[in-house]
mmCIF file of C-alpha atoms in Angstrom:
data_model
loop_
_atom_site.group_PDB
_atom_site.id
_atom_site.type_symbol
_atom_site.label_atom_id
_atom_site.label_comp_id
_atom_site.label_asym_id
_atom_site.label_seq_id
_atom_site.Cartn_x
_atom_site.Cartn_y
_atom_site.Cartn_z
ATOM 1 C CA MET A 8 80.226 159.562 9.574
ATOM 2 C CA ALA A 9 83.048 156.986 9.078
ATOM 3 C CA ALA A 10 84.195 154.779 11.819
ATOM 4 C CA GLU A 11 86.756 156.111 13.941
ATOM 5 C CA ILE A 12 90.277 154.396 13.912
ATOM 6 C CA VAL A 13 92.164 154.621 17.363
ATOM 7 C CA ASN A 14 96.051 154.266 17.620
ATOM 8 C CA PRO A 15 97.157 153.664 21.062
ATOM 9 C CA ARG A 16 100.703 154.732 20.638
ATOM 10 C CA SER A 17 99.551 158.241 19.732
ATOM 11 C CA GLU A 18 98.281 161.292 21.545
ATOM 12 C CA THR A 19 95.536 161.583 19.567
ATOM 13 C CA HIS A 20 92.980 159.150 17.744
ATOM 14 C CA THR A 21 92.072 160.007 14.130
ATOM 15 C CA ASP A 22 88.886 159.413 11.867
ATOM 16 C CA GLN A 23 88.753 158.939 8.216
ATOM 17 C CA GLU A 24 87.900 162.373 7.479
ATOM 18 C CA GLY A 25 91.092 163.297 8.911
ATOM 19 C CA GLY A 26 89.782 164.871 12.288
ATOM 20 C CA ALA A 27 92.195 164.320 15.140
ATOM 21 C CA GLU A 28 91.495 164.729 19.129
ATOM 22 C CA PRO A 29 93.107 164.116 22.286
ATOM 23 C CA LEU A 30 92.838 160.745 23.604
ATOM 24 C CA ASP A 31 91.651 162.760 27.059
ATOM 25 C CA SER A 32 88.353 163.714 24.822
ATOM 26 C CA PHE A 33 87.180 160.154 24.779
ATOM 27 C CA ASP A 34 88.651 158.165 27.383
ATOM 28 C CA PRO A 35 88.501 159.586 31.536
ATOM 29 C CA ALA A 36 91.397 157.240 31.846
ATOM 30 C CA PHE A 37 93.291 159.153 29.282
ATOM 31 C CA ALA A 38 92.033 162.712 31.044
ATOM 32 C CA LEU A 39 93.057 161.552 34.405
ATOM 33 C CA HIS A 40 96.522 160.918 33.872
ATOM 34 C CA ARG A 41 97.478 163.775 31.644
ATOM 35 C CA GLY A 42 100.401 165.431 33.035
ATOM 36 C CA GLY A 43 100.903 162.332 35.470
ATOM 37 C CA LYS A 44 99.474 161.687 38.791
ATOM 38 C CA MET A 45 101.799 162.962 41.380
ATOM 39 C CA ALA A 46 104.187 165.688 41.957
ATOM 40 C CA VAL A 47 106.845 166.868 44.404
ATOM 41 C CA GLN A 48 105.650 169.491 47.313
ATOM 42 C CA ALA A 49 107.567 171.392 49.760
ATOM 43 C CA THR A 50 106.799 171.002 53.469
ATOM 44 C CA VAL A 51 108.532 174.654 54.158
ATOM 45 C CA PRO A 52 108.110 177.821 52.928
ATOM 46 C CA VAL A 53 110.528 179.769 50.738
ATOM 47 C CA ARG A 54 108.828 183.129 51.063
ATOM 48 C CA ASP A 55 111.874 185.491 51.182
ATOM 49 C CA LYS A 56 115.681 185.496 51.467
ATOM 50 C CA ASP A 57 115.705 184.412 54.991
ATOM 51 C CA ASP A 58 113.583 181.365 54.223
ATOM 52 C CA LEU A 59 115.772 180.905 51.158
ATOM 53 C CA SER A 60 119.204 181.124 53.249
ATOM 54 C CA LEU A 61 118.015 178.348 55.708
ATOM 55 C CA ALA A 62 116.461 175.813 53.035
ATOM 56 C CA TYR A 63 119.624 176.362 50.828
ATOM 57 C CA THR A 64 122.495 177.973 50.985
ATOM 58 C CA PRO A 65 124.432 178.840 53.336
ATOM 59 C CA GLY A 66 121.941 176.777 56.310
ATOM 60 C CA VAL A 67 121.961 173.705 54.461
ATOM 61 C CA ALA A 68 125.683 173.641 54.834
ATOM 62 C CA LYS A 69 125.118 173.107 58.498
ATOM 63 C CA VAL A 70 122.987 170.306 58.268
ATOM 64 C CA CYS A 71 125.399 168.533 55.303
ATOM 65 C CA THR A 72 128.585 168.918 57.647
ATOM 66 C CA ALA A 73 126.771 167.505 60.521
ATOM 67 C CA ILE A 74 125.566 164.417 58.402
ATOM 68 C CA ALA A 75 128.811 163.921 57.103
ATOM 69 C CA GLU A 76 130.101 163.747 60.756
ATOM 70 C CA GLN A 77 127.168 161.782 61.973
ATOM 71 C CA PRO A 78 125.662 159.551 59.448
ATOM 72 C CA GLU A 79 122.545 158.419 61.196
ATOM 73 C CA LEU A 80 121.249 162.218 61.340
ATOM 74 C CA VAL A 81 120.552 161.774 57.768
ATOM 75 C CA HIS A 82 117.203 160.092 59.243
ATOM 76 C CA ASP A 83 116.192 163.200 61.500
ATOM 77 C CA TYR A 84 117.059 165.904 58.895
ATOM 78 C CA THR A 85 116.074 164.690 55.382
ATOM 79 C CA TRP A 86 113.040 162.784 54.109
ATOM 80 C CA LYS A 87 115.049 159.533 54.055
ATOM 81 C CA SER A 88 113.268 157.651 56.493
ATOM 82 C CA SER A 89 109.697 158.367 55.231
ATOM 83 C CA VAL A 90 110.173 157.879 51.365
ATOM 84 C CA VAL A 91 110.430 154.507 49.321
ATOM 85 C CA ALA A 92 111.471 153.834 46.055
ATOM 86 C CA VAL A 93 109.088 151.952 43.651
ATOM 87 C CA VAL A 94 111.381 150.064 41.389
ATOM 88 C CA THR A 95 110.595 148.275 38.573
ATOM 89 C CA ASP A 96 112.063 147.085 34.903
ATOM 90 C CA GLY A 97 108.464 146.876 33.281
ATOM 91 C CA THR A 98 108.859 143.034 32.754
ATOM 92 C CA ALA A 99 105.431 141.911 34.353
ATOM 93 C CA VAL A 100 103.236 145.027 34.424
ATOM 94 C CA LEU A 101 99.913 143.946 36.055
ATOM 95 C CA GLY A 102 98.274 141.537 33.533
ATOM 96 C CA LEU A 103 100.183 143.425 30.366
ATOM 97 C CA GLY A 104 103.285 141.593 30.947
ATOM 98 C CA ASP A 105 106.723 142.873 29.469
ATOM 99 C CA ILE A 106 105.570 146.171 28.329
ATOM 100 C CA GLY A 107 109.081 147.887 29.128
ATOM 101 C CA PRO A 108 109.857 150.893 31.475
ATOM 102 C CA GLU A 109 108.195 153.868 29.988
ATOM 103 C CA ALA A 110 104.869 152.105 29.511
ATOM 104 C CA SER A 111 105.189 150.692 33.216
ATOM 105 C CA LEU A 112 105.407 154.324 34.597
ATOM 106 C CA PRO A 113 101.699 154.981 35.117
ATOM 107 C CA VAL A 114 101.464 151.934 37.251
ATOM 108 C CA MET A 115 104.313 152.893 39.145
ATOM 109 C CA GLU A 116 102.872 156.580 39.994
ATOM 110 C CA GLY A 117 99.800 154.546 40.674
ATOM 111 C CA LYS A 118 101.653 152.564 43.639
ATOM 112 C CA ALA A 119 103.578 155.774 44.751
ATOM 113 C CA ILE A 120 100.068 157.676 45.336
ATOM 114 C CA LEU A 121 98.539 154.415 47.156
ATOM 115 C CA PHE A 122 101.723 154.614 49.367
ATOM 116 C CA LYS A 123 100.854 158.241 50.094
ATOM 117 C CA GLN A 124 97.051 157.676 50.282
ATOM 118 C CA PHE A 125 96.730 154.728 52.375
ATOM 119 C CA GLY A 126 99.994 154.910 54.391
ATOM 120 C CA GLY A 127 100.963 158.524 54.507
ATOM 121 C CA VAL A 128 104.506 157.360 52.889
ATOM 122 C CA ASP A 129 106.200 159.407 50.203
ATOM 123 C CA ALA A 130 107.325 156.959 47.255
ATOM 124 C CA VAL A 131 109.334 157.927 43.908
ATOM 125 C CA PRO A 132 108.492 155.646 41.059
ATOM 126 C CA ILE A 133 111.612 154.442 39.373
ATOM 127 C CA ALA A 134 111.511 152.735 36.096
ATOM 128 C CA LEU A 135 114.684 151.402 34.824
ATOM 129 C CA ALA A 136 116.067 150.513 31.497
ATOM 130 C CA CYS A 137 117.752 147.438 31.844
ATOM 131 C CA THR A 138 116.831 143.750 32.747
ATOM 132 C CA ASP A 139 120.037 141.840 33.802
ATOM 133 C CA VAL A 140 119.829 141.076 37.390
ATOM 134 C CA ASP A 141 123.254 142.643 38.054
ATOM 135 C CA GLU A 142 122.437 145.670 36.561
ATOM 136 C CA ILE A 143 119.602 146.013 38.788
ATOM 137 C CA VAL A 144 121.231 145.350 41.765
ATOM 138 C CA GLU A 145 123.732 147.466 41.593
ATOM 139 C CA THR A 146 121.579 150.234 40.232
ATOM 140 C CA VAL A 147 119.290 150.160 43.048
ATOM 141 C CA VAL A 148 122.397 149.901 45.553
ATOM 142 C CA ARG A 149 123.658 153.221 44.082
ATOM 143 C CA LEU A 150 120.379 154.920 44.465
ATOM 144 C CA ALA A 151 119.795 153.481 47.853
ATOM 145 C CA PRO A 152 121.097 156.206 50.121
ATOM 146 C CA SER A 153 118.385 158.406 48.813
ATOM 147 C CA PHE A 154 115.744 156.280 50.472
ATOM 148 C CA GLY A 155 114.000 154.220 53.773
ATOM 149 C CA GLY A 156 113.172 151.463 51.597
ATOM 150 C CA VAL A 157 112.455 149.966 48.400
ATOM 151 C CA ASN A 158 109.424 148.397 47.109
ATOM 152 C CA LEU A 159 110.387 145.911 44.018
ATOM 153 C CA GLU A 160 107.290 146.192 41.487
ATOM 154 C CA ASP A 161 106.333 144.147 38.620
ATOM 155 C CA ILE A 162 109.570 142.359 38.059
ATOM 156 C CA SER A 163 109.133 139.012 36.455
ATOM 157 C CA ALA A 164 109.879 135.766 38.021
ATOM 158 C CA PRO A 165 112.313 134.215 38.884
ATOM 159 C CA ARG A 166 114.418 136.903 38.454
ATOM 160 C CA CYS A 167 112.599 139.014 41.014
ATOM 161 C CA PHE A 168 113.611 136.059 43.788
ATOM 162 C CA GLU A 169 117.498 136.641 43.347
ATOM 163 C CA ILE A 170 116.901 140.322 42.794
ATOM 164 C CA GLU A 171 115.098 140.760 46.384
ATOM 165 C CA ARG A 172 117.683 138.411 48.013
ATOM 166 C CA ARG A 173 120.861 140.123 46.696
ATOM 167 C CA LEU A 174 119.529 143.728 47.583
ATOM 168 C CA GLN A 175 118.747 142.402 51.042
ATOM 169 C CA GLU A 176 121.939 140.926 51.749
ATOM 170 C CA ARG A 177 123.778 144.392 50.413
ATOM 171 C CA LEU A 178 121.592 147.131 52.249
ATOM 172 C CA ASP A 179 120.350 147.740 55.197
ATOM 173 C CA ILE A 180 116.998 149.273 54.636
ATOM 174 C CA PRO A 181 113.725 146.997 53.931
ATOM 175 C CA ILE A 182 113.429 145.221 50.407
ATOM 176 C CA PHE A 183 109.963 144.322 49.641
ATOM 177 C CA HIS A 184 108.629 142.755 46.460
ATOM 178 C CA ASP A 185 105.097 143.610 46.771
ATOM 179 C CA ASP A 186 103.495 141.195 44.399
ATOM 180 C CA GLN A 187 105.055 138.475 46.421
ATOM 181 C CA HIS A 188 104.851 139.537 49.833
ATOM 182 C CA GLY A 189 101.735 142.179 49.546
ATOM 183 C CA THR A 190 99.562 139.023 47.947
ATOM 184 C CA ALA A 191 100.542 136.798 50.602
ATOM 185 C CA VAL A 192 99.721 138.730 53.583
ATOM 186 C CA VAL A 193 96.370 139.698 52.471
ATOM 187 C CA THR A 194 95.583 135.975 51.360
ATOM 188 C CA LEU A 195 96.857 134.991 55.050
ATOM 189 C CA ALA A 196 94.445 137.310 56.555
ATOM 190 C CA ALA A 197 91.259 136.541 54.228
ATOM 191 C CA LEU A 198 92.021 132.813 54.812
ATOM 192 C CA ARG A 199 92.509 132.940 58.787
ATOM 193 C CA ASN A 200 89.347 134.640 58.875
ATOM 194 C CA ALA A 201 87.645 132.465 56.603
ATOM 195 C CA ALA A 202 88.996 129.203 58.911
ATOM 196 C CA LYS A 203 87.711 131.234 62.018
ATOM 197 C CA LEU A 204 84.297 131.740 60.219
ATOM 198 C CA SER A 205 83.917 127.972 59.629
ATOM 199 C CA GLY A 206 85.293 126.867 63.167
ATOM 200 C CA ARG A 207 88.854 125.452 61.703
ATOM 201 C CA GLU A 208 92.610 126.217 62.384
ATOM 202 C CA LEU A 209 94.642 126.697 59.802
ATOM 203 C CA GLY A 210 96.545 123.631 60.374
ATOM 204 C CA ASP A 211 93.057 121.693 59.566
ATOM 205 C CA LEU A 212 93.179 122.737 56.232
ATOM 206 C CA ARG A 213 94.834 121.565 52.741
ATOM 207 C CA ALA A 214 95.435 124.197 50.322
ATOM 208 C CA VAL A 215 95.996 123.950 46.458
ATOM 209 C CA ILE A 216 98.132 127.149 44.718
ATOM 210 C CA SER A 217 97.680 127.501 41.034
ATOM 211 C CA GLY A 218 100.542 129.299 39.805
ATOM 212 C CA ALA A 219 104.377 129.101 40.807
ATOM 213 C CA GLY A 220 105.519 132.472 40.129
ATOM 214 C CA ALA A 221 106.370 135.457 42.440
ATOM 215 C CA ALA A 222 102.784 135.472 44.198
ATOM 216 C CA GLY A 223 102.314 131.595 44.409
ATOM 217 C CA VAL A 224 105.689 131.059 45.899
ATOM 218 C CA ALA A 225 105.332 133.545 48.414
ATOM 219 C CA ILE A 226 102.088 132.779 49.438
ATOM 220 C CA ALA A 227 103.052 129.001 49.581
ATOM 221 C CA LYS A 228 105.985 130.051 52.050
ATOM 222 C CA MET A 229 103.665 132.172 54.308
ATOM 223 C CA LEU A 230 100.915 129.669 54.773
ATOM 224 C CA ILE A 231 103.633 126.901 55.669
ATOM 225 C CA GLU A 232 105.190 129.716 58.077
ATOM 226 C CA ALA A 233 101.661 130.452 59.604
ATOM 227 C CA GLY A 234 101.161 126.723 60.182
ATOM 228 C CA ILE A 235 99.002 125.334 57.182
ATOM 229 C CA GLY A 236 98.191 121.644 57.301
ATOM 230 C CA ASP A 237 99.496 121.101 53.880
ATOM 231 C CA VAL A 238 99.853 123.275 50.596
ATOM 232 C CA SER A 239 100.674 122.279 47.126
ATOM 233 C CA VAL A 240 101.757 124.259 44.205
ATOM 234 C CA THR A 241 100.810 123.829 40.917
ATOM 235 C CA ASP A 242 102.209 125.195 37.653
ATOM 236 C CA ARG A 243 101.424 124.402 33.838
ATOM 237 C CA LYS A 244 102.801 120.978 33.993
ATOM 238 C CA GLY A 245 101.194 119.958 37.168
ATOM 239 C CA VAL A 246 101.979 119.550 40.763
ATOM 240 C CA VAL A 247 105.435 120.992 41.753
ATOM 241 C CA SER A 248 106.978 117.570 43.566
ATOM 242 C CA ARG A 249 110.149 116.028 44.334
ATOM 243 C CA ASP A 250 109.990 113.876 41.577
ATOM 244 C CA ARG A 251 109.555 116.200 38.613
ATOM 245 C CA ALA A 252 113.151 116.619 36.765
ATOM 246 C CA ASP A 253 112.226 119.701 35.113
ATOM 247 C CA LEU A 254 112.030 122.182 38.034
ATOM 248 C CA THR A 255 113.863 125.366 38.588
ATOM 249 C CA ASP A 256 116.125 126.217 41.627
ATOM 250 C CA VAL A 257 113.084 128.214 43.181
ATOM 251 C CA LYS A 258 110.701 125.222 42.314
ATOM 252 C CA ARG A 259 112.971 122.509 43.747
ATOM 253 C CA GLU A 260 113.208 124.318 46.626
ATOM 254 C CA LEU A 261 109.588 124.875 47.070
ATOM 255 C CA ALA A 262 108.949 121.138 46.444
ATOM 256 C CA GLU A 263 111.084 120.586 49.206
ATOM 257 C CA ILE A 264 109.026 122.364 51.855
ATOM 258 C CA THR A 265 105.354 121.850 50.274
ATOM 259 C CA ASN A 266 103.274 118.704 49.185
ATOM 260 C CA LYS A 267 103.182 116.666 52.544
ATOM 261 C CA ALA A 268 100.517 114.370 50.896
ATOM 262 C CA GLY A 269 102.940 113.632 47.981
ATOM 263 C CA LEU A 270 100.448 114.536 45.205
ATOM 264 C CA SER A 271 101.376 114.567 41.749
ATOM 265 C CA GLY A 272 99.413 115.120 38.374
ATOM 266 C CA SER A 273 97.459 117.757 37.387
ATOM 267 C CA LEU A 274 95.997 121.158 39.221
ATOM 268 C CA GLU A 275 92.572 119.003 38.742
ATOM 269 C CA GLN A 276 93.626 115.870 40.418
ATOM 270 C CA ALA A 277 95.092 117.948 43.227
ATOM 271 C CA LEU A 278 91.738 119.761 44.023
ATOM 272 C CA ALA A 279 90.333 116.632 44.884
ATOM 273 C CA GLY A 280 89.175 117.060 48.808
ATOM 274 C CA ALA A 281 91.101 120.041 48.933
ATOM 275 C CA ASP A 282 90.030 122.753 51.565
ATOM 276 C CA VAL A 283 91.424 125.632 49.640
ATOM 277 C CA PHE A 284 91.967 127.071 46.417
ATOM 278 C CA ILE A 285 94.289 130.029 45.717
ATOM 279 C CA GLY A 286 94.528 130.961 42.281
ATOM 280 C CA VAL A 287 97.368 133.330 41.093
ATOM 281 C CA SER A 288 98.179 132.389 37.632
ATOM 282 C CA GLY A 289 95.068 133.149 35.080
ATOM 283 C CA GLY A 290 93.509 130.034 32.996
ATOM 284 C CA THR A 291 90.360 128.774 33.931
ATOM 285 C CA VAL A 292 89.710 125.709 36.454
ATOM 286 C CA PRO A 293 86.611 123.482 35.169
ATOM 287 C CA GLU A 294 83.760 123.551 37.145
ATOM 288 C CA GLU A 295 83.709 119.775 37.900
ATOM 289 C CA ALA A 296 87.263 120.274 39.823
ATOM 290 C CA VAL A 297 85.833 122.899 41.942
ATOM 291 C CA ALA A 298 82.797 120.383 42.861
ATOM 292 C CA SER A 299 85.377 117.839 43.872
ATOM 293 C CA MET A 300 86.592 119.986 46.743
ATOM 294 C CA ALA A 301 86.078 119.123 50.603
ATOM 295 C CA GLU A 302 82.655 120.379 51.695
ATOM 296 C CA GLY A 303 82.668 123.911 53.123
ATOM 297 C CA ALA A 304 85.943 124.947 50.788
ATOM 298 C CA PHE A 305 87.534 128.126 50.231
ATOM 299 C CA VAL A 306 87.969 129.512 46.508
ATOM 300 C CA PHE A 307 90.236 132.281 46.217
ATOM 301 C CA ALA A 308 90.249 133.223 42.427
ATOM 302 C CA MET A 309 92.442 136.179 42.294
ATOM 303 C CA ALA A 310 93.453 136.457 38.293
ATOM 304 C CA ASN A 311 92.586 139.913 37.045
ATOM 305 C CA PRO A 312 90.221 140.521 35.292
ATOM 306 C CA ASN A 313 88.880 137.145 34.731
ATOM 307 C CA PRO A 314 89.385 134.882 38.028
ATOM 308 C CA GLU A 315 90.314 131.297 37.407
ATOM 309 C CA VAL A 316 86.787 130.315 38.966
ATOM 310 C CA HIS A 317 83.928 132.428 38.259
ATOM 311 C CA PRO A 318 82.281 133.540 41.601
ATOM 312 C CA ASP A 319 79.086 132.530 40.254
ATOM 313 C CA VAL A 320 80.315 129.051 39.872
ATOM 314 C CA ALA A 321 82.599 129.039 43.087
ATOM 315 C CA HIS A 322 79.525 129.730 45.175
ATOM 316 C CA LYS A 323 77.869 126.540 44.022
ATOM 317 C CA TYR A 324 80.446 124.321 46.159
ATOM 318 C CA ALA A 325 82.420 127.049 48.442
ATOM 319 C CA ALA A 326 81.619 128.599 51.740
ATOM 320 C CA VAL A 327 83.959 131.447 51.086
ATOM 321 C CA VAL A 328 84.853 133.413 47.873
ATOM 322 C CA ALA A 329 87.250 135.771 47.371
ATOM 323 C CA THR A 330 88.876 137.444 44.223
ATOM 324 C CA GLY A 331 91.216 140.129 43.235
ATOM 325 C CA ARG A 332 88.264 142.233 41.725
ATOM 326 C CA SER A 333 86.687 145.230 43.382
ATOM 327 C CA ASP A 334 83.296 144.583 42.183
ATOM 328 C CA PHE A 335 82.636 141.109 44.157
ATOM 329 C CA PRO A 336 82.979 140.897 47.921
ATOM 330 C CA ASN A 337 86.314 139.706 49.712
ATOM 331 C CA GLN A 338 88.616 141.657 47.571
ATOM 332 C CA ILE A 339 92.524 140.443 48.090
ATOM 333 C CA ASN A 340 93.885 143.708 47.260
ATOM 334 C CA ASN A 341 97.841 144.492 47.818
ATOM 335 C CA VAL A 342 96.931 147.957 48.779
ATOM 336 C CA LEU A 343 95.641 146.372 52.118
ATOM 337 C CA ALA A 344 99.096 145.290 53.037
ATOM 338 C CA PHE A 345 102.046 147.214 51.811
ATOM 339 C CA PRO A 346 101.145 151.074 52.714
ATOM 340 C CA GLY A 347 101.122 149.712 56.327
ATOM 341 C CA ILE A 348 103.782 147.457 56.215
ATOM 342 C CA PHE A 349 106.231 150.055 54.914
ATOM 343 C CA ALA A 350 104.957 152.845 57.409
ATOM 344 C CA GLY A 351 105.509 150.509 60.427
ATOM 345 C CA ALA A 352 108.874 149.564 59.327
ATOM 346 C CA LEU A 353 110.168 153.129 58.368
ATOM 347 C CA GLN A 354 108.414 154.382 62.004
ATOM 348 C CA VAL A 355 111.020 152.245 63.422
ATOM 349 C CA ARG A 356 113.701 152.720 61.091
ATOM 350 C CA ALA A 357 113.493 148.865 60.653
ATOM 351 C CA SER A 358 116.619 147.202 58.738
ATOM 352 C CA ARG A 359 114.765 144.876 56.978
ATOM 353 C CA ILE A 360 110.828 143.392 56.844
ATOM 354 C CA THR A 361 111.002 139.894 58.349
ATOM 355 C CA GLU A 362 108.419 137.019 58.332
ATOM 356 C CA GLY A 363 107.488 137.520 61.756
ATOM 357 C CA MET A 364 106.509 141.504 60.602
ATOM 358 C CA LYS A 365 104.564 140.001 57.518
ATOM 359 C CA ILE A 366 102.470 137.781 59.550
ATOM 360 C CA ALA A 367 101.856 140.402 62.483
ATOM 361 C CA ALA A 368 100.575 142.553 59.373
ATOM 362 C CA ALA A 369 98.457 139.457 58.527
ATOM 363 C CA GLU A 370 97.079 139.112 61.737
ATOM 364 C CA ALA A 371 96.329 142.683 62.387
ATOM 365 C CA LEU A 372 94.459 142.961 58.840
ATOM 366 C CA ALA A 373 92.413 140.032 59.751
ATOM 367 C CA ALA A 374 91.560 141.255 63.155
ATOM 368 C CA VAL A 375 89.782 144.526 61.551
ATOM 369 C CA VAL A 376 87.201 142.297 60.502
ATOM 370 C CA GLY A 377 86.635 141.746 64.039
ATOM 371 C CA ASP A 378 82.621 140.604 64.990
ATOM 372 C CA ASP A 379 81.457 141.378 61.704
ATOM 373 C CA LEU A 380 83.097 138.482 59.951
ATOM 374 C CA ALA A 381 80.424 136.854 57.281
ATOM 375 C CA PRO A 382 81.193 134.764 54.488
ATOM 376 C CA ASP A 383 81.053 138.006 52.092
ATOM 377 C CA TYR A 384 83.318 139.873 54.604
ATOM 378 C CA VAL A 385 86.670 137.984 55.206
ATOM 379 C CA ILE A 386 88.859 140.919 54.478
ATOM 380 C CA PRO A 387 88.311 144.704 55.131
ATOM 381 C CA SER A 388 87.951 147.173 52.394
ATOM 382 C CA PRO A 389 90.934 149.020 51.558
ATOM 383 C CA PHE A 390 89.011 152.189 52.327
ATOM 384 C CA ASP A 391 88.410 150.967 55.739
ATOM 385 C CA GLU A 392 90.466 153.787 57.858
ATOM 386 C CA ARG A 393 91.448 151.588 60.363
ATOM 387 C CA VAL A 394 93.419 149.223 58.065
ATOM 388 C CA ALA A 395 96.731 151.034 57.781
ATOM 389 C CA PRO A 396 97.068 152.176 61.339
ATOM 390 C CA ALA A 397 96.461 148.522 62.626
ATOM 391 C CA VAL A 398 99.008 147.073 60.201
ATOM 392 C CA THR A 399 101.636 150.041 60.779
ATOM 393 C CA ALA A 400 101.452 149.194 64.556
ATOM 394 C CA ALA A 401 101.597 145.565 64.394
ATOM 395 C CA VAL A 402 104.449 145.527 61.983
ATOM 396 C CA ALA A 403 106.554 148.329 64.265
ATOM 397 C CA ALA A 404 105.808 146.109 67.348
ATOM 398 C CA ALA A 405 107.322 142.968 65.455
ATOM 399 C CA ALA A 406 110.329 144.982 64.251
ATOM 400 C CA ARG A 407 111.198 145.566 67.586
ATOM 401 C CA ALA A 408 110.410 142.091 68.827
ATOM 402 C CA GLU A 409 112.674 140.564 65.983
ATOM 403 C CA GLY A 410 115.561 142.959 66.815
ATOM 404 C CA VAL A 411 115.501 144.618 63.331
ATOM 405 C CA ALA A 412 114.323 148.256 64.648
ATOM 406 C CA ARG A 413 116.483 150.977 65.152
ATOM 407 C CA ARG A 414 114.527 153.257 67.121
#
C-alpha cells in the first residue's frame, strides 16, 4: 500500500490511492477533542412551565430589578463570582508560538476544564482576534461584568505585562497572567522545599534564571519578594545587567532589582558557583556549565518538551532536579497553583491577587509535601487532592489579611 500523506489543516488524512479517513481514526488526541472538551450545563431544572417561569420570564425580572437597584447582588444571584474568563490572543501558545486565536482554542478549553477539575471553578475560553494592547484591554474591560476574574493566557511578552497592569488598574476583579505568576508560585514552592531538604534558607541561595520573558521576570520578582539571596536573569545576549544599553523597559526595571553580584557575560559564566538554575527559555545548557555550579545545587529545567538540561545530566551534579514534564519527578506544573488561587480569590470576592496571596499559595503548596520531603519529591502531584483546598484556604486568608477581600 502507498505511504499515507497527512494534511494537518484538514479534517481527514488521505492516502495516495484517494481514500480518506477522519483524523480521529488514527490519532487519539483528535478523537478526544472531537466536538470540543467542555459544555455549558444548567444548575437548575426546567421541567415544566413553573420552572420556566422562575428560571426565565417573569421570575427573572425580579432578580434583574434587584441587581439594578443593588449592583453588588450580582454576586449572589448570578454565576459571576464563580466564573473566570480565560483570555488569549493566541500569540504565545504553549511551545507553538503565534498560531492565532482559532488554533489556541483547544488549549483554552483545556485550561478551562483544569479550572473545574482541580479548583471547582467554572471558566470560559475567550480567544480574541486582535493583538493590539489597547484593543485587548478595551475588549476585556467590556466583557468584565460577566466574570469574577480574568486569567490571561498565552499572550506574548512584553505586551502581556502591560495588558495585565492596565486591566488591573481599570477593573476591581482579579487579573492573573498564569504564564507569569502560576509558574512563579510553583517554582517558589519547589525551591522552598529543596532549600529545606538541604538545610538552607532562600536567603542562602544565588539563582540564575535562563529566560527574561513572562515566566522569567515573574519568577525573579517573586523570589526577591520571598527573600532569595541573589538572582540573575539571562536572555539571548547574556545577563540582564545595568550596563547593557539594549534593554527593554521591562528588562531595565529587572536589572534594577536583580543581580546584586554585578555579573555580566553569558549564562554559562553566570552559572559558575550558582546554587540554583531555573530554565524557562528552551535551548540547551552545556554540561560543563552545570558542572561548574556549587555543590548541592538545584536544577529546575522547565522547558517543554525538551528541558534545558536533561535530568540524566543534571543528576550528575545537582541535589534536586525538577522539570516541566510529567514523566520525571518534581514536575513544575501550573495546575498546582492557578485553580486554587482563583478559588480562594473568588471565595472572598477579592478585588485583586496580591504578591502576598501568591506567596501564601506557594507556602501552602510546599507544606503539602510535609514529612515526605525527598530529592525526588519537593513538589506534590497535581492529582494530590490536598493541593487545591490548601492553596484555596491560604489565598483566601491572605486576601483578608491584605485588605482586598470583600466578604
